[in-house]
mmCIF file of C-alpha atoms in Angstrom:
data_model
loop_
_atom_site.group_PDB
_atom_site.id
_atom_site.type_symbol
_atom_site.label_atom_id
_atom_site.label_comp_id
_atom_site.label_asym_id
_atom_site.label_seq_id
_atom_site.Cartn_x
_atom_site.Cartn_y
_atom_site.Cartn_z
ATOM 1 C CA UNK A 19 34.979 39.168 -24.037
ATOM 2 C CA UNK A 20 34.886 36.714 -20.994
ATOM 3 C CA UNK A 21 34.509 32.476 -22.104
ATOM 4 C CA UNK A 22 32.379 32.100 -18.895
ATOM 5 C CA UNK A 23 31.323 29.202 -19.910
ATOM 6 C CA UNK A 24 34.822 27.739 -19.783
ATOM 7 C CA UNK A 25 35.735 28.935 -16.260
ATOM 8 C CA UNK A 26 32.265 27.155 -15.280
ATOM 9 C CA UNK A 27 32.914 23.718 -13.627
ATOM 10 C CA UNK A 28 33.279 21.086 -15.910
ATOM 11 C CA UNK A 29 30.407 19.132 -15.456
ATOM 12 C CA UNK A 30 28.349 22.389 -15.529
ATOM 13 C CA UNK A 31 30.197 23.273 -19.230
ATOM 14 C CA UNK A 32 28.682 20.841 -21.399
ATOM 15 C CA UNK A 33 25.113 20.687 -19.674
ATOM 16 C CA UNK A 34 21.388 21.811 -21.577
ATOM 17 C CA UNK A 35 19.360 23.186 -19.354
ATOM 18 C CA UNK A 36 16.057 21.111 -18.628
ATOM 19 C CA UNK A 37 12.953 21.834 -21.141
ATOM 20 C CA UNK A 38 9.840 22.134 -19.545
ATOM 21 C CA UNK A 39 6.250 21.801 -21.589
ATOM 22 C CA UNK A 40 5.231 24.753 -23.301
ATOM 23 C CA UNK A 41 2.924 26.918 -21.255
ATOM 24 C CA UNK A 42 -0.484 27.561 -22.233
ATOM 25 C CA UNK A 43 -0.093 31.221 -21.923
ATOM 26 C CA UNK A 44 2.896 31.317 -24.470
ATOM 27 C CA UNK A 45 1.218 29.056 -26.650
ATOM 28 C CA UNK A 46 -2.066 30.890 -26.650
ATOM 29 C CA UNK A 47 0.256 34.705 -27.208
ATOM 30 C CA UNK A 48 2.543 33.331 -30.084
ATOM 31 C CA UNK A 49 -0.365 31.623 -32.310
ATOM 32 C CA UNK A 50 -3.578 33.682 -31.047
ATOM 33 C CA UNK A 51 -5.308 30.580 -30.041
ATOM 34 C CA UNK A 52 -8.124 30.898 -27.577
ATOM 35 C CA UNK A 53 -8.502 27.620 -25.205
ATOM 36 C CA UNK A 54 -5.625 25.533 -25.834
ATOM 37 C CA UNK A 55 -5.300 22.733 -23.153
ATOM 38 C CA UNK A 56 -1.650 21.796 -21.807
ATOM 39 C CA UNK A 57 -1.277 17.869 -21.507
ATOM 40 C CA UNK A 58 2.254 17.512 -21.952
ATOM 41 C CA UNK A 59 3.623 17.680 -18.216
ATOM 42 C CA UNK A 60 2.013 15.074 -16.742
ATOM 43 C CA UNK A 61 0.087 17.033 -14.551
ATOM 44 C CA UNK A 62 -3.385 16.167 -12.804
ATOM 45 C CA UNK A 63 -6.148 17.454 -14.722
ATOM 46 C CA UNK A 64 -8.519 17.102 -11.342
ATOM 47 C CA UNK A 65 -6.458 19.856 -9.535
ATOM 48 C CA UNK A 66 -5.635 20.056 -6.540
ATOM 49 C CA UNK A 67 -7.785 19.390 -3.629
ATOM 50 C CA UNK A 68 -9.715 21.925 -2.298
ATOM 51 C CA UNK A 69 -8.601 21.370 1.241
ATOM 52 C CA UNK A 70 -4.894 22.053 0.066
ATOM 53 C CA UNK A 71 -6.525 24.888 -1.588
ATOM 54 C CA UNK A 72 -7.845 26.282 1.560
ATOM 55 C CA UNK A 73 -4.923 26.015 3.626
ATOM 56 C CA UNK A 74 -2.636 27.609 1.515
ATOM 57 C CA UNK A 75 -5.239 30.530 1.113
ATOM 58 C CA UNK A 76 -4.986 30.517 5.365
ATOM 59 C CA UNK A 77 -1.216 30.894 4.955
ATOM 60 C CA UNK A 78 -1.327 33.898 3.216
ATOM 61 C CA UNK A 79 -0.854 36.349 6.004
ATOM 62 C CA UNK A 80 2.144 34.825 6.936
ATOM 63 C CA UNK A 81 4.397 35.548 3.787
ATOM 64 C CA UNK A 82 6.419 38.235 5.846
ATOM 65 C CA UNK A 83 7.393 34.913 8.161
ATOM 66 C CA UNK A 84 9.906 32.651 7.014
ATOM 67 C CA UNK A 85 8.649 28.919 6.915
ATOM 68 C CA UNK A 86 9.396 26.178 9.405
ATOM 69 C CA UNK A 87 13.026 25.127 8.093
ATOM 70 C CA UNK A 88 12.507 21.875 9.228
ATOM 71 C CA UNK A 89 9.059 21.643 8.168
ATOM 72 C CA UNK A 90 8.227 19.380 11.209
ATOM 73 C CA UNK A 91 4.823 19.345 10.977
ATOM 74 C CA UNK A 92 4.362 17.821 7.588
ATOM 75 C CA UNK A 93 7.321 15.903 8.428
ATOM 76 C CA UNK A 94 5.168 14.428 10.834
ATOM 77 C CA UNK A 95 2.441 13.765 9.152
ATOM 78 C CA UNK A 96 3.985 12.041 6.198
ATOM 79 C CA UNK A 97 6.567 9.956 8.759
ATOM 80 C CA UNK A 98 2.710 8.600 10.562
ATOM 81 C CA UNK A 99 1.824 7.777 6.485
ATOM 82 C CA UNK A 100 4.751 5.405 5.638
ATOM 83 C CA UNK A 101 5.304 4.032 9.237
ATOM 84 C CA UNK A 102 8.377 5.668 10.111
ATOM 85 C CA UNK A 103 10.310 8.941 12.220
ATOM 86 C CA UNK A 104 9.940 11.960 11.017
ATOM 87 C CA UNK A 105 13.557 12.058 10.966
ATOM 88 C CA UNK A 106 13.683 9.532 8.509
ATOM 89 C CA UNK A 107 11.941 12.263 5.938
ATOM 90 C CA UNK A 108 13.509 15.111 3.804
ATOM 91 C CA UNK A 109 11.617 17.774 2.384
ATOM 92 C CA UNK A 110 12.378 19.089 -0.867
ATOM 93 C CA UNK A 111 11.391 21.925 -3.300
ATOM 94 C CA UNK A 112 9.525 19.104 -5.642
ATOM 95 C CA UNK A 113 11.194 15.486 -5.578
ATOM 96 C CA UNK A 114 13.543 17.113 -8.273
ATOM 97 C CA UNK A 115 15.583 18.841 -5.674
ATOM 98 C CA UNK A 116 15.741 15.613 -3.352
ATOM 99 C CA UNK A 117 17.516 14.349 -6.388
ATOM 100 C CA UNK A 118 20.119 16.649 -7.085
ATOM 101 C CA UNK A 119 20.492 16.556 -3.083
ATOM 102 C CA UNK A 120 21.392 13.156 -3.401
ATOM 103 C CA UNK A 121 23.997 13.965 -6.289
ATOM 104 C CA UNK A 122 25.398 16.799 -4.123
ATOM 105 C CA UNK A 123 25.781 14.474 -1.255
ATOM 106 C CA UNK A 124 27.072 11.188 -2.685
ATOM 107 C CA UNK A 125 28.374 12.241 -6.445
ATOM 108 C CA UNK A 126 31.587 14.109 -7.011
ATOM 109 C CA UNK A 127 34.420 13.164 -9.654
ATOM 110 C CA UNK A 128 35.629 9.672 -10.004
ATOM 111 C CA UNK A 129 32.548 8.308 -8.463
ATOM 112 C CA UNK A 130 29.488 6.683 -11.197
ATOM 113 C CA UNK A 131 25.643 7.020 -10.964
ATOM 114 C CA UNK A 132 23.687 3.889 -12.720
ATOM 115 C CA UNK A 133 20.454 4.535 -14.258
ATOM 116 C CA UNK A 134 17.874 3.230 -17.158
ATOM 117 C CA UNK A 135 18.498 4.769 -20.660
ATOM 118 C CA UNK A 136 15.213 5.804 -21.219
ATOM 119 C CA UNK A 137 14.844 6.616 -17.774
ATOM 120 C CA UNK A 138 14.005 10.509 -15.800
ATOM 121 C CA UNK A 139 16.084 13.286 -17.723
ATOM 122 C CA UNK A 140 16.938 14.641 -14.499
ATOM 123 C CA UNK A 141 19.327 11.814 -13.397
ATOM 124 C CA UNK A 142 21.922 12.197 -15.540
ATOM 125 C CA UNK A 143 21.495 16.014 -15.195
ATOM 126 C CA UNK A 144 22.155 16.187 -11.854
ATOM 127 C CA UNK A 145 25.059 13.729 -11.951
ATOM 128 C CA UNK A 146 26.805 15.410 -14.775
ATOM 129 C CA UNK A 147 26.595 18.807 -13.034
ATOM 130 C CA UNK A 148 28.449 17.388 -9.873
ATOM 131 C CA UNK A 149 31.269 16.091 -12.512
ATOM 132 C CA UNK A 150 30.480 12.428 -11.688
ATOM 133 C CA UNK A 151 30.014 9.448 -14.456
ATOM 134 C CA UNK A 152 26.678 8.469 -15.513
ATOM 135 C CA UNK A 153 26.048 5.169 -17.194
ATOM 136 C CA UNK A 154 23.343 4.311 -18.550
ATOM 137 C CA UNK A 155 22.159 0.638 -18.553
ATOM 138 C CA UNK A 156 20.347 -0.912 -21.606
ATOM 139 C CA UNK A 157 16.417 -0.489 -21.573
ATOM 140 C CA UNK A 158 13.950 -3.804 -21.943
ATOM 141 C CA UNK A 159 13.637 -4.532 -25.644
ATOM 142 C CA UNK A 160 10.356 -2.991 -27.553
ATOM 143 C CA UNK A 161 8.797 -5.819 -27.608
ATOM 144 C CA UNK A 162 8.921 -6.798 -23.827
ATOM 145 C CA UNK A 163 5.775 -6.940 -21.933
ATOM 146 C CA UNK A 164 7.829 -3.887 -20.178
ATOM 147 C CA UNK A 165 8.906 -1.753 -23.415
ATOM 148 C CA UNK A 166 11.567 -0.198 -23.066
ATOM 149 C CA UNK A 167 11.366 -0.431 -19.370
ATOM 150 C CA UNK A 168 13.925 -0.955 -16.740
ATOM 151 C CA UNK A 169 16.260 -3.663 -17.271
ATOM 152 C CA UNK A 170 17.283 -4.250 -13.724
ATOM 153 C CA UNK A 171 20.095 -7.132 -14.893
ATOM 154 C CA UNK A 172 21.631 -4.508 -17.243
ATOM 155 C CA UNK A 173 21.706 -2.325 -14.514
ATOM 156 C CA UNK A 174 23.415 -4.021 -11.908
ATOM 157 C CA UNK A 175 26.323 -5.329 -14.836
ATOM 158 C CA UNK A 176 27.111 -1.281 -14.891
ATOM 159 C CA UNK A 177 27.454 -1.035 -10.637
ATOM 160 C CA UNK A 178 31.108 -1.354 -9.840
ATOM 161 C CA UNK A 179 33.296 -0.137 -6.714
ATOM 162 C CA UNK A 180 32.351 3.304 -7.634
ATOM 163 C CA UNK A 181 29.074 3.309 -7.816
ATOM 164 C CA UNK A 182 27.578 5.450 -5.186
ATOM 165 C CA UNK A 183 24.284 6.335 -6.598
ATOM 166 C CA UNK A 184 21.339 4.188 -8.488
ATOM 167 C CA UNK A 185 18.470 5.653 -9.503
ATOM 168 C CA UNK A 186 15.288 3.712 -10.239
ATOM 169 C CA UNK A 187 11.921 5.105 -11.387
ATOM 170 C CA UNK A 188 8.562 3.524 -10.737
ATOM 171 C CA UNK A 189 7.123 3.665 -12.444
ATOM 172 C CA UNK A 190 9.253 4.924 -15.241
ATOM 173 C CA UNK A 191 8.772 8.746 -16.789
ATOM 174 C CA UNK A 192 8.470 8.735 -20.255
ATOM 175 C CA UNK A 193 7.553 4.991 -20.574
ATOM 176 C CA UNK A 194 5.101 4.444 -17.746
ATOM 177 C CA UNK A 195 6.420 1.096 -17.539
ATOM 178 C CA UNK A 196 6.670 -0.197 -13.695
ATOM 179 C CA UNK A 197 8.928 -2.876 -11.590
ATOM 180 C CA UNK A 198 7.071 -5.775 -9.439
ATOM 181 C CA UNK A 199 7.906 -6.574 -5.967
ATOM 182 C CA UNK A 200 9.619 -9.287 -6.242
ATOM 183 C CA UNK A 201 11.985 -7.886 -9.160
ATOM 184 C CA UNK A 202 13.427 -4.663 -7.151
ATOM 185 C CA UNK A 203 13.377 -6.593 -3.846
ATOM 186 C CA UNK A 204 15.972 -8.765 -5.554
ATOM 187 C CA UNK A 205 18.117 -5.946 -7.452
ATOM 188 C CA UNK A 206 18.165 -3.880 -4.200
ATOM 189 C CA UNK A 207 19.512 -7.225 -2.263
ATOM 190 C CA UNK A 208 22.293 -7.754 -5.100
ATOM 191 C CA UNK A 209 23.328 -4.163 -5.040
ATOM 192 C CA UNK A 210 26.795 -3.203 -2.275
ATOM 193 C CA UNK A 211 25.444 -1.791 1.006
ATOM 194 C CA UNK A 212 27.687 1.551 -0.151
ATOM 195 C CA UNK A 213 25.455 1.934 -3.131
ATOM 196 C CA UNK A 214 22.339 4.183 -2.494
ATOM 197 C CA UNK A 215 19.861 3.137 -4.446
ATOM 198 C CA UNK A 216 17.132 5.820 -5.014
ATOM 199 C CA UNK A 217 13.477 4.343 -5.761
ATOM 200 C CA UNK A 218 11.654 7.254 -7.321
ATOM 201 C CA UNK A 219 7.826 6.526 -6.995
ATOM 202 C CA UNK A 220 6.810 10.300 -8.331
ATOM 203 C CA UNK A 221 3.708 8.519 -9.954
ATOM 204 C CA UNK A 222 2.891 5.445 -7.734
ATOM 205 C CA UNK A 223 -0.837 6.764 -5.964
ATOM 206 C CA UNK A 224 -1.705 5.911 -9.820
ATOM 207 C CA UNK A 225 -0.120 1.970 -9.905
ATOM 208 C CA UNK A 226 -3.436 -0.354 -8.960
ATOM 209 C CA UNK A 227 -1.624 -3.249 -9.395
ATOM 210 C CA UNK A 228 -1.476 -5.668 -6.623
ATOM 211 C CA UNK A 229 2.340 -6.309 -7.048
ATOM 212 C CA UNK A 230 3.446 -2.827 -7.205
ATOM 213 C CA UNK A 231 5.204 -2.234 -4.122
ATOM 214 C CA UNK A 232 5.435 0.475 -1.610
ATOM 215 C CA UNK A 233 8.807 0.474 -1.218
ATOM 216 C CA UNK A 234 8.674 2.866 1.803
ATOM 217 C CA UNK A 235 8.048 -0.175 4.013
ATOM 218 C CA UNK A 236 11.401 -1.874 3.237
ATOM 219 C CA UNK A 237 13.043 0.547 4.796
ATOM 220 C CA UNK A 238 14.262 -1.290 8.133
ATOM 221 C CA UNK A 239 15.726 -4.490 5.937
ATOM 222 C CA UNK A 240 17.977 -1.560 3.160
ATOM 223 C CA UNK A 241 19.864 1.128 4.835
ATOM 224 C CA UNK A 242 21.138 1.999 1.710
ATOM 225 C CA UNK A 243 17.519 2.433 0.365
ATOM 226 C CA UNK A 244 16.268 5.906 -0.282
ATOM 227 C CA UNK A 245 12.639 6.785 -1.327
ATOM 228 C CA UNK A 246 11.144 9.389 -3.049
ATOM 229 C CA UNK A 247 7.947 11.103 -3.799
ATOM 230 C CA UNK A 248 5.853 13.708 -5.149
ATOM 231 C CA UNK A 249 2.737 16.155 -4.267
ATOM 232 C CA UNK A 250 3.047 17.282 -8.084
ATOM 233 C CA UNK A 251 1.148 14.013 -9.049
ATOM 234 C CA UNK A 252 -1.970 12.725 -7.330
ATOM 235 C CA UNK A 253 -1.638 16.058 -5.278
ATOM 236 C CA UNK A 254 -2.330 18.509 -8.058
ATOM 237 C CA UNK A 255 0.175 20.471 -5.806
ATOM 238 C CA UNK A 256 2.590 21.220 -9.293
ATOM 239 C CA UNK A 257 2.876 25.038 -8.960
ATOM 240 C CA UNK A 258 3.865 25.039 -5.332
ATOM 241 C CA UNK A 259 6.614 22.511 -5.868
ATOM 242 C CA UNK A 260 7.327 19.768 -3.016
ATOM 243 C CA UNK A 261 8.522 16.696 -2.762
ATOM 244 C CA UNK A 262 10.121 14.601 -0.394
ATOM 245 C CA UNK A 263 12.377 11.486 0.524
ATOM 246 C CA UNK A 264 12.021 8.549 2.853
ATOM 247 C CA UNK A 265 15.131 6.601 4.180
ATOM 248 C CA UNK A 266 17.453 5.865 7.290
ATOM 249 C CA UNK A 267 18.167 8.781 9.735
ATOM 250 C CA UNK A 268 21.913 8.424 9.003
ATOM 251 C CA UNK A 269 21.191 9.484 4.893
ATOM 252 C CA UNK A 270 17.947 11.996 5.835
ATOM 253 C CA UNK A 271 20.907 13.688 8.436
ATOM 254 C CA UNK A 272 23.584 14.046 5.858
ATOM 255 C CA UNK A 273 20.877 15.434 3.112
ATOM 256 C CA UNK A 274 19.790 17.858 5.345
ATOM 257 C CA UNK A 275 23.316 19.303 5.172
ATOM 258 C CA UNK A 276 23.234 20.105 2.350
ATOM 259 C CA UNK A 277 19.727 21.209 1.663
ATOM 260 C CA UNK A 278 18.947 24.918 1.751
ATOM 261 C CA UNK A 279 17.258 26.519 4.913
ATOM 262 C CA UNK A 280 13.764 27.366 4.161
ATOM 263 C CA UNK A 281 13.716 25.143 0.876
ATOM 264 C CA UNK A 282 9.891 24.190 1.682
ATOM 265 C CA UNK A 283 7.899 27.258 1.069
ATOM 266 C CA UNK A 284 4.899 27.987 3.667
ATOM 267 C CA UNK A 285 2.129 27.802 1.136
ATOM 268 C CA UNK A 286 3.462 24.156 -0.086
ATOM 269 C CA UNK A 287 4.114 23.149 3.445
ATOM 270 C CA UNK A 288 0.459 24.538 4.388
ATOM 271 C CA UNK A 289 -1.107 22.894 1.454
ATOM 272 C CA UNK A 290 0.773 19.452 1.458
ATOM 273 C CA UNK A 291 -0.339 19.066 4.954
ATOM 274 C CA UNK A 292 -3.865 18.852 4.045
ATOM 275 C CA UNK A 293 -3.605 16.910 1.186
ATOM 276 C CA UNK A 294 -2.183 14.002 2.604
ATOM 277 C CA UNK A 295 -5.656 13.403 4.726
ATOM 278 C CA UNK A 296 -7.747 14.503 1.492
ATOM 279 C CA UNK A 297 -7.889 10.668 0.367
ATOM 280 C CA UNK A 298 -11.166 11.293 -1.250
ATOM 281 C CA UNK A 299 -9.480 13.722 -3.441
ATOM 282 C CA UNK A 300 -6.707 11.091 -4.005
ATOM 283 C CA UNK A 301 -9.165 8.449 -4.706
ATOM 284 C CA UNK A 302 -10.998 10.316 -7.121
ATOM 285 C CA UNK A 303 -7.254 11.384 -9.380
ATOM 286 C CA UNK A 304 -6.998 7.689 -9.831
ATOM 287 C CA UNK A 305 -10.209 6.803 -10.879
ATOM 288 C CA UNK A 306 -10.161 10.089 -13.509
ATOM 289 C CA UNK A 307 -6.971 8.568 -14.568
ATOM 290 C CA UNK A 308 -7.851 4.825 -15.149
ATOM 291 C CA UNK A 309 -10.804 6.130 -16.924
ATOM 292 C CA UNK A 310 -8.349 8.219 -18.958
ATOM 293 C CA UNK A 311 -5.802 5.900 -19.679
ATOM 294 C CA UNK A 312 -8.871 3.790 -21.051
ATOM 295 C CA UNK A 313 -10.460 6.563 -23.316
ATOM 296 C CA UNK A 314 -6.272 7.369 -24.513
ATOM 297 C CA UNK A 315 -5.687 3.796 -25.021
ATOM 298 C CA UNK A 316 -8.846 2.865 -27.164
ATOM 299 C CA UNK A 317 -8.629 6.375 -28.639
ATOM 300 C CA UNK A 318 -4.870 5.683 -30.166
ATOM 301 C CA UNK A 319 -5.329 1.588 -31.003
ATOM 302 C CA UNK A 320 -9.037 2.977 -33.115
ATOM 303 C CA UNK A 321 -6.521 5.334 -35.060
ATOM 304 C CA UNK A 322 -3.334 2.502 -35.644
ATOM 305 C CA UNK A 323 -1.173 4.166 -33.539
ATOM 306 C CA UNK A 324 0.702 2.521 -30.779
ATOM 307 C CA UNK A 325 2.214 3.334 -27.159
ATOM 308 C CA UNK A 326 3.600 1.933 -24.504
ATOM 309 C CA UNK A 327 1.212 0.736 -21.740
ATOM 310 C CA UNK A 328 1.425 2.884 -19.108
ATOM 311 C CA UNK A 329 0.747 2.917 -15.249
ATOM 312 C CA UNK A 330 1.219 6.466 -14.717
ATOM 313 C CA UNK A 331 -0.934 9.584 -15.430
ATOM 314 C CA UNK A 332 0.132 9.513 -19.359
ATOM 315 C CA UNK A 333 0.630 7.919 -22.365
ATOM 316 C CA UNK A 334 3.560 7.734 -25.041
ATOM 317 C CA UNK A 335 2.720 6.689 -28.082
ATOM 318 C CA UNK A 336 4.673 6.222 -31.267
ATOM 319 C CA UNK A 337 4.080 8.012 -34.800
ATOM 320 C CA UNK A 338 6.668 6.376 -36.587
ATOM 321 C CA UNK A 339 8.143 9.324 -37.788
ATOM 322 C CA UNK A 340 9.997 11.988 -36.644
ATOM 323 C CA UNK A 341 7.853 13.987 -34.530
ATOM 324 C CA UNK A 342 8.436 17.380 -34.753
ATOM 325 C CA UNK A 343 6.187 18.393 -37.503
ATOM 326 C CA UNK A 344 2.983 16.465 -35.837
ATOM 327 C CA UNK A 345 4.354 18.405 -32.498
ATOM 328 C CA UNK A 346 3.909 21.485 -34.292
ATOM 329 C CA UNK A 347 0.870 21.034 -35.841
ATOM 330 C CA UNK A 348 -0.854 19.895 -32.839
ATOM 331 C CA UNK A 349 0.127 23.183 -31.243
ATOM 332 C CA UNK A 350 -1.832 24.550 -33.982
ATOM 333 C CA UNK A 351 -4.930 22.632 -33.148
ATOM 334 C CA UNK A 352 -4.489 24.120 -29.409
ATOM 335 C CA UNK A 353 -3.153 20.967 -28.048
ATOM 336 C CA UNK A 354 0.243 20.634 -26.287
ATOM 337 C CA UNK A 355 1.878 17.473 -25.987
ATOM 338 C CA UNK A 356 5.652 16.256 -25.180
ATOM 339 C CA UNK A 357 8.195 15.000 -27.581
ATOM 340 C CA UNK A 358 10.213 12.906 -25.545
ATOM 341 C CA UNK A 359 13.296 12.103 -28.581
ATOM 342 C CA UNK A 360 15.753 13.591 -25.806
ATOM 343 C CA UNK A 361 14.756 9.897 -24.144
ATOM 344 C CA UNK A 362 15.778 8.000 -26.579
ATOM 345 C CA UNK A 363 12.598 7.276 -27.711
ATOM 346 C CA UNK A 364 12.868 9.625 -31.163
ATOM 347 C CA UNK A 365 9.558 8.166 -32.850
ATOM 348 C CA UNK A 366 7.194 9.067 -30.288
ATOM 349 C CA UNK A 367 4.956 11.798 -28.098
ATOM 350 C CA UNK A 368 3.908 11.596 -25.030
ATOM 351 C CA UNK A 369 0.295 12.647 -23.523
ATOM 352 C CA UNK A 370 -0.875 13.100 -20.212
ATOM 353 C CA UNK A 371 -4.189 12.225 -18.971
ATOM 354 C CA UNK A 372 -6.686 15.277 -18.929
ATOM 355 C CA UNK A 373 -10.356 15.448 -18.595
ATOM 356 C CA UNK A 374 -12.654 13.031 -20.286
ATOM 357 C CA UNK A 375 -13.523 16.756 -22.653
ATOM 358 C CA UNK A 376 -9.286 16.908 -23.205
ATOM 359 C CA UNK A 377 -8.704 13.801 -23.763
ATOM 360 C CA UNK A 378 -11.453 13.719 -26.858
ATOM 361 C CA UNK A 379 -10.186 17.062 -27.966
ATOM 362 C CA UNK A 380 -6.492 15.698 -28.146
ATOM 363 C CA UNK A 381 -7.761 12.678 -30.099
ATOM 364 C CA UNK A 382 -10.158 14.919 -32.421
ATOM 365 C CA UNK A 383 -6.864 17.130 -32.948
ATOM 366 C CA UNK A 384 -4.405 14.173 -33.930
ATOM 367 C CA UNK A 385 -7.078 12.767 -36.812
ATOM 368 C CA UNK A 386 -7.091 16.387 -38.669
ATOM 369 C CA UNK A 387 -2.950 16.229 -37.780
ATOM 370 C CA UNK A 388 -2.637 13.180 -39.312
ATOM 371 C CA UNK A 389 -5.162 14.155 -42.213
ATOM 372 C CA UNK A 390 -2.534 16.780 -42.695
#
């Protein structure tokens, strides 16, 4: 028999593969429950908007066609959002693949990627499968008035000469923490103009602070800063995967040598386009979710339970114990959720915002759990 798995590269050798959230489908087959809700992938329990909906239904007849490559039309559109060229934007197959384009492009073997500890699971997994170092700074304490957020001092004490990459998400995934204005303006000035550093704002349509910053408009004063975002958010645009990335020409030109032709399928490309002027549609996802985050929050502080305040579309909150069993028995009650332990974080679940109706059934569900 063939080791194929030791003639695969060596950064690809000792890799897991990602875990996404169980589906509802296999959830509902295995156990025979009827109605289970899914909120355990942070997706937007609104949907998407019904103009996006539309369009894509347009683009329908064209599936013999290949896409636009460059997808200059959306391009467009989302270069007249954040005040820049369109060639300043890169398209991706969901903001995921603008990350590992990023790796691909700037990573390789004796070069180091910086990023929080409790930060996006797919930084270090695109890093490691390029073969470069990872490093992973030391998170905020638990309790900070951040917990177990981004600790942007730790993080620049791990950039050295070979430090080509820095990833920074805000706000964070698991922890929903976030990063003010004037904090990452001043870690982005300290860091070497040869170090990209990657601002991923996958969840920022749902920040409503007034110090959050749009970091899309800092462009001109860091080269070296690269933006992303997401239509899987605030979009409801999940199952058609897109995402994209803001920054100079020079790094959206070398990207886009690397990218795949055709990576932005018509539908998403058709669909994305009229989301972005759907702002009613936006405006309503973040009211749902504040409201949410509200009925979660006093829902989880009623019971004794705590979590980590959160900016984004969900929740983590910590059990105390190790979560499997409540995991599993929450499954039962037709409720997915996320165990997030592979973060770091081996206490505690994490729960998106759903529906005002999910979010009670979720809560009903925990009290017979933890009746259990």
């Amino acid at each position: 028999m063939v080791d194929f798995a030791a003639l695969a590269v060596p950064g690809v050798q000792a890799l897991r593969p990602y875990e996404p959230g169980k589906p509802v489908e296999t959830l509902e087959r295995e156990l025979g429950i009827l109605e289970a809700v899914k909120l355990a992938s942070n997706e937007n329990a609104l949907g998407p908007s019904p103009r996006a909906v539309e369009a894509a239904g347009r683009a329908l007849g064209n599936l013999h066609i290949y896409p636009d490559g460059n997808g200059l039309a959306l391009k467009e559109a989302l270069a007249e959002r954040h005040g820049v060229v369109p060639e300043q934007v890169t398209l991706g197959n969901g903001s995921n693949e603008v990350l590992e384009l990023v790796a691909r492009t700037w990573l390789a073997p004796g070069r180091n990627a910086v990023y929080s500890r409790h930060a996006f699971a797919v930084y270090p997994l695109v890093v490691q499968a390029v073969a470069a170092e990872g490093r992973a700074a030391a998170a905020r304490p638990a309790d900070s008035g951040q917990p177990y957020g981004h600790d942007l001092d730790a993080m620049a004490a791990e950039v050295d000469a070979d430090t080509r990459v820095v990833f920074v998400a805000n706000p964070n995934n698991p922890t929903g923490t976030w990063l003010t204005a004037t904090a990452l303006e001043r870690f982005i000035t300290q860091m070497p103009a040869e170090t990209l550093v990657v601002v991923d704002e996958a969840y920022a349509e749902y920040v409503e602070h007034p110090d959050y910053p749009d970091t899309t408009r800092w462009l001109q004063r860091f080269p070296n800063l690269l933006v992303t975002r997401s239509f899987s958010k605030i979009h409801g645009l999940a199952g058609l995967r897109l995402g994209y990335a803001v920054s100079s020409v020079a790094v959206a030109e070398l990207m886009n040598r690397v990218r795949q032709p055709f990576n932005v399928n018509t539908l998403a490309q058709a669909a994305g386009l009229a989301a972005i002027s759907d702002t009613g549609h936006v405006a309503e996802s973040v009211r749902m979710n504040r409201d949410g985050l509200q009925q979660l929050g006093a829902g989880l502080r009623q019971r004794g339970i705590g979590f980590i305040p959160s900016v984004g579309n969900f929740l983590t909150f910590d059990i105390a114990e190790a979560p499997g069993p409540v995991y599993e028995r929450l499954l039962r009650e037709g409720v997915i959720v996320r165990p997030v332990a592979n973060y770091g974080l081996p206490t505690h679940l994490r729960v998106t915002v759903g529906t005002p109706k999910e979010n009670e059934r979720f809560l009903r569900a925990l009290d017979v759990v933890l009746k259990a």
